Amino acid sequence: MYPNKHKQIVTSLMDGRFITIDELYFDILKENQEYYVDFFNKSFGFELKSTYDFFYLISEETNENTSRDISIFFSILCYELDKDGKNFMDELGFSDFHMDEIIEYIKNSTWTDIVKSNKQLNDSDNIRKLVGSTMVKRNIAIKHSDNRYSFTKAYKLFIDFARELTKEKQSNK
């Protein structure tokens, strides 16, 4: 009656995880996309969103501060990588980062007011929790050995969101 791995798919998405292209669940979702769009809409009032690289859920009723904070994190990290002369899209897509390196980028950012005012970015322990716990749990980051992290394709959603915010702010000036 239900598609294969239904319970795992539903649980993952309801827990705020992104299901990325390199996971078995991705193919099952892709094959049964119409079913799952209808299932999440009728069962929970959630919208199943898909891109070429990942699936995720959104709800109009959610005030999602964590997503905002992750977008700010990626905005600052991208800005600092770019300032260092690195192609941030290549770095996020193909590199891994030591946690200390991530912390240094955030702590030494020129966006000090934003960093200081954001509870998830204003000290080293909070950055560790954001990346090492929240982002790993949601399948946005992957923990490797030696306290190194890489980012899944889900980072693209937050980069796109940050771009849209930037465009909105510039057009409101």
PDB file of C-alpha atoms in Angstrom, residues 46-125:
ATOM      1  CA  PHE A  46       2.873  20.698   4.414  1.00  0.00           C
ATOM      2  CA  GLU A  47       4.280  21.310   0.989  1.00  0.00           C
ATOM      3  CA  LEU A  48       6.858  18.848  -0.318  1.00  0.00           C
ATOM      4  CA  LYS A  49       9.427  20.791  -2.309  1.00  0.00           C
ATOM      5  CA  SER A  50      11.910  19.223  -4.659  1.00  0.00           C
ATOM      6  CA  THR A  51      14.922  20.355  -6.596  1.00  0.00           C
ATOM      7  CA  TYR A  52      17.286  18.431  -8.783  1.00  0.00           C
ATOM      8  CA  ASP A  53      19.423  17.733  -5.698  1.00  0.00           C
ATOM      9  CA  PHE A  54      17.089  17.376  -2.692  1.00  0.00           C
ATOM     10  CA  PHE A  55      13.602  17.172  -1.149  1.00  0.00           C
ATOM     11  CA  TYR A  56      12.321  19.059   1.906  1.00  0.00           C
ATOM     12  CA  LEU A  57       9.088  20.137   3.584  1.00  0.00           C
ATOM     13  CA  ILE A  58       7.752  23.626   4.207  1.00  0.00           C
ATOM     14  CA  SER A  59       4.764  24.888   6.148  1.00  0.00           C
ATOM     15  CA  GLU A  60       3.131  28.287   6.160  1.00  0.00           C
ATOM     16  CA  GLU A  61       2.515  27.976   9.904  1.00  0.00           C
ATOM     17  CA  THR A  62       6.154  27.613  10.900  1.00  0.00           C
ATOM     18  CA  ASN A  63       8.259  30.453  12.237  1.00  0.00           C
ATOM     19  CA  GLU A  64      11.581  28.878  11.335  1.00  0.00           C
ATOM     20  CA  ASN A  65      14.373  30.782  13.077  1.00  0.00           C
ATOM     21  CA  THR A  66      16.857  27.966  12.542  1.00  0.00           C
ATOM     22  CA  SER A  67      16.509  28.244   8.755  1.00  0.00           C
ATOM     23  CA  ARG A  68      17.096  31.978   9.034  1.00  0.00           C
ATOM     24  CA  ASP A  69      20.210  31.392  11.150  1.00  0.00           C
ATOM     25  CA  ILE A  70      21.536  28.788   8.716  1.00  0.00           C
ATOM     26  CA  SER A  71      20.994  31.246   5.856  1.00  0.00           C
ATOM     27  CA  ILE A  72      22.918  33.899   7.769  1.00  0.00           C
ATOM     28  CA  PHE A  73      25.671  31.362   8.482  1.00  0.00           C
ATOM     29  CA  PHE A  74      26.039  30.519   4.784  1.00  0.00           C
ATOM     30  CA  SER A  75      25.853  34.179   3.774  1.00  0.00           C
ATOM     31  CA  ILE A  76      28.724  35.066   6.085  1.00  0.00           C
ATOM     32  CA  LEU A  77      30.770  31.983   5.187  1.00  0.00           C
ATOM     33  CA  CYS A  78      30.338  32.636   1.458  1.00  0.00           C
ATOM     34  CA  TYR A  79      31.245  36.288   1.852  1.00  0.00           C
ATOM     35  CA  GLU A  80      34.402  35.414   3.788  1.00  0.00           C
ATOM     36  CA  LEU A  81      35.422  32.669   1.344  1.00  0.00           C
ATOM     37  CA  ASP A  82      34.926  35.095  -1.535  1.00  0.00           C
ATOM     38  CA  LYS A  83      36.970  37.728   0.309  1.00  0.00           C
ATOM     39  CA  ASP A  84      39.776  35.128   0.560  1.00  0.00           C
ATOM     40  CA  GLY A  85      39.676  34.769  -3.229  1.00  0.00           C
ATOM     41  CA  LYS A  86      37.973  31.373  -3.162  1.00  0.00           C
ATOM     42  CA  ASN A  87      35.046  30.339  -5.300  1.00  0.00           C
ATOM     43  CA  PHE A  88      32.532  29.768  -2.509  1.00  0.00           C
ATOM     44  CA  MET A  89      30.269  27.556  -4.625  1.00  0.00           C
ATOM     45  CA  ASP A  90      33.190  25.228  -5.381  1.00  0.00           C
ATOM     46  CA  GLU A  91      34.327  25.311  -1.771  1.00  0.00           C
ATOM     47  CA  LEU A  92      30.865  24.469  -0.400  1.00  0.00           C
ATOM     48  CA  GLY A  93      30.212  21.836  -3.046  1.00  0.00           C
ATOM     49  CA  PHE A  94      33.529  20.020  -3.126  1.00  0.00           C
ATOM     50  CA  SER A  95      35.618  20.837  -0.048  1.00  0.00           C
ATOM     51  CA  ASP A  96      35.532  20.020   3.591  1.00  0.00           C
ATOM     52  CA  PHE A  97      36.279  22.393   6.441  1.00  0.00           C
ATOM     53  CA  HIS A  98      37.796  21.879   9.844  1.00  0.00           C
ATOM     54  CA  MET A  99      35.468  23.160  12.556  1.00  0.00           C
ATOM     55  CA  ASP A 100      38.147  25.604  13.747  1.00  0.00           C
ATOM     56  CA  GLU A 101      38.346  27.028  10.215  1.00  0.00           C
ATOM     57  CA  ILE A 102      34.568  27.557  10.128  1.00  0.00           C
ATOM     58  CA  ILE A 103      34.667  29.231  13.534  1.00  0.00           C
ATOM     59  CA  GLU A 104      37.495  31.535  12.457  1.00  0.00           C
ATOM     60  CA  TYR A 105      35.606  32.621   9.343  1.00  0.00           C
ATOM     61  CA  ILE A 106      32.536  33.487  11.404  1.00  0.00           C
ATOM     62  CA  LYS A 107      34.324  35.074  14.377  1.00  0.00           C
ATOM     63  CA  ASN A 108      36.609  37.187  12.153  1.00  0.00           C
ATOM     64  CA  SER A 109      33.877  38.236   9.760  1.00  0.00           C
ATOM     65  CA  THR A 110      33.427  41.875   8.873  1.00  0.00           C
ATOM     66  CA  TRP A 111      29.730  41.325   9.682  1.00  0.00           C
ATOM     67  CA  THR A 112      30.415  41.596  13.428  1.00  0.00           C
ATOM     68  CA  ASP A 113      27.056  43.177  14.316  1.00  0.00           C
ATOM     69  CA  ILE A 114      25.143  40.305  12.732  1.00  0.00           C
ATOM     70  CA  VAL A 115      27.394  37.679  14.325  1.00  0.00           C
ATOM     71  CA  LYS A 116      27.141  39.245  17.781  1.00  0.00           C
ATOM     72  CA  SER A 117      23.357  39.577  17.608  1.00  0.00           C
ATOM     73  CA  ASN A 118      22.767  35.989  16.432  1.00  0.00           C
ATOM     74  CA  LYS A 119      22.627  33.473  19.293  1.00  0.00           C
ATOM     75  CA  GLN A 120      23.699  30.585  17.054  1.00  0.00           C
ATOM     76  CA  LEU A 121      26.765  32.426  15.750  1.00  0.00           C
ATOM     77  CA  ASN A 122      27.926  34.631  18.620  1.00  0.00           C
ATOM     78  CA  ASP A 123      30.382  32.181  20.186  1.00  0.00           C
ATOM     79  CA  SER A 124      32.446  29.135  19.272  1.00  0.00           C
ATOM     80  CA  ASP A 125      30.291  26.628  21.169  1.00  0.00           C
TER      81      ASP A 125
END
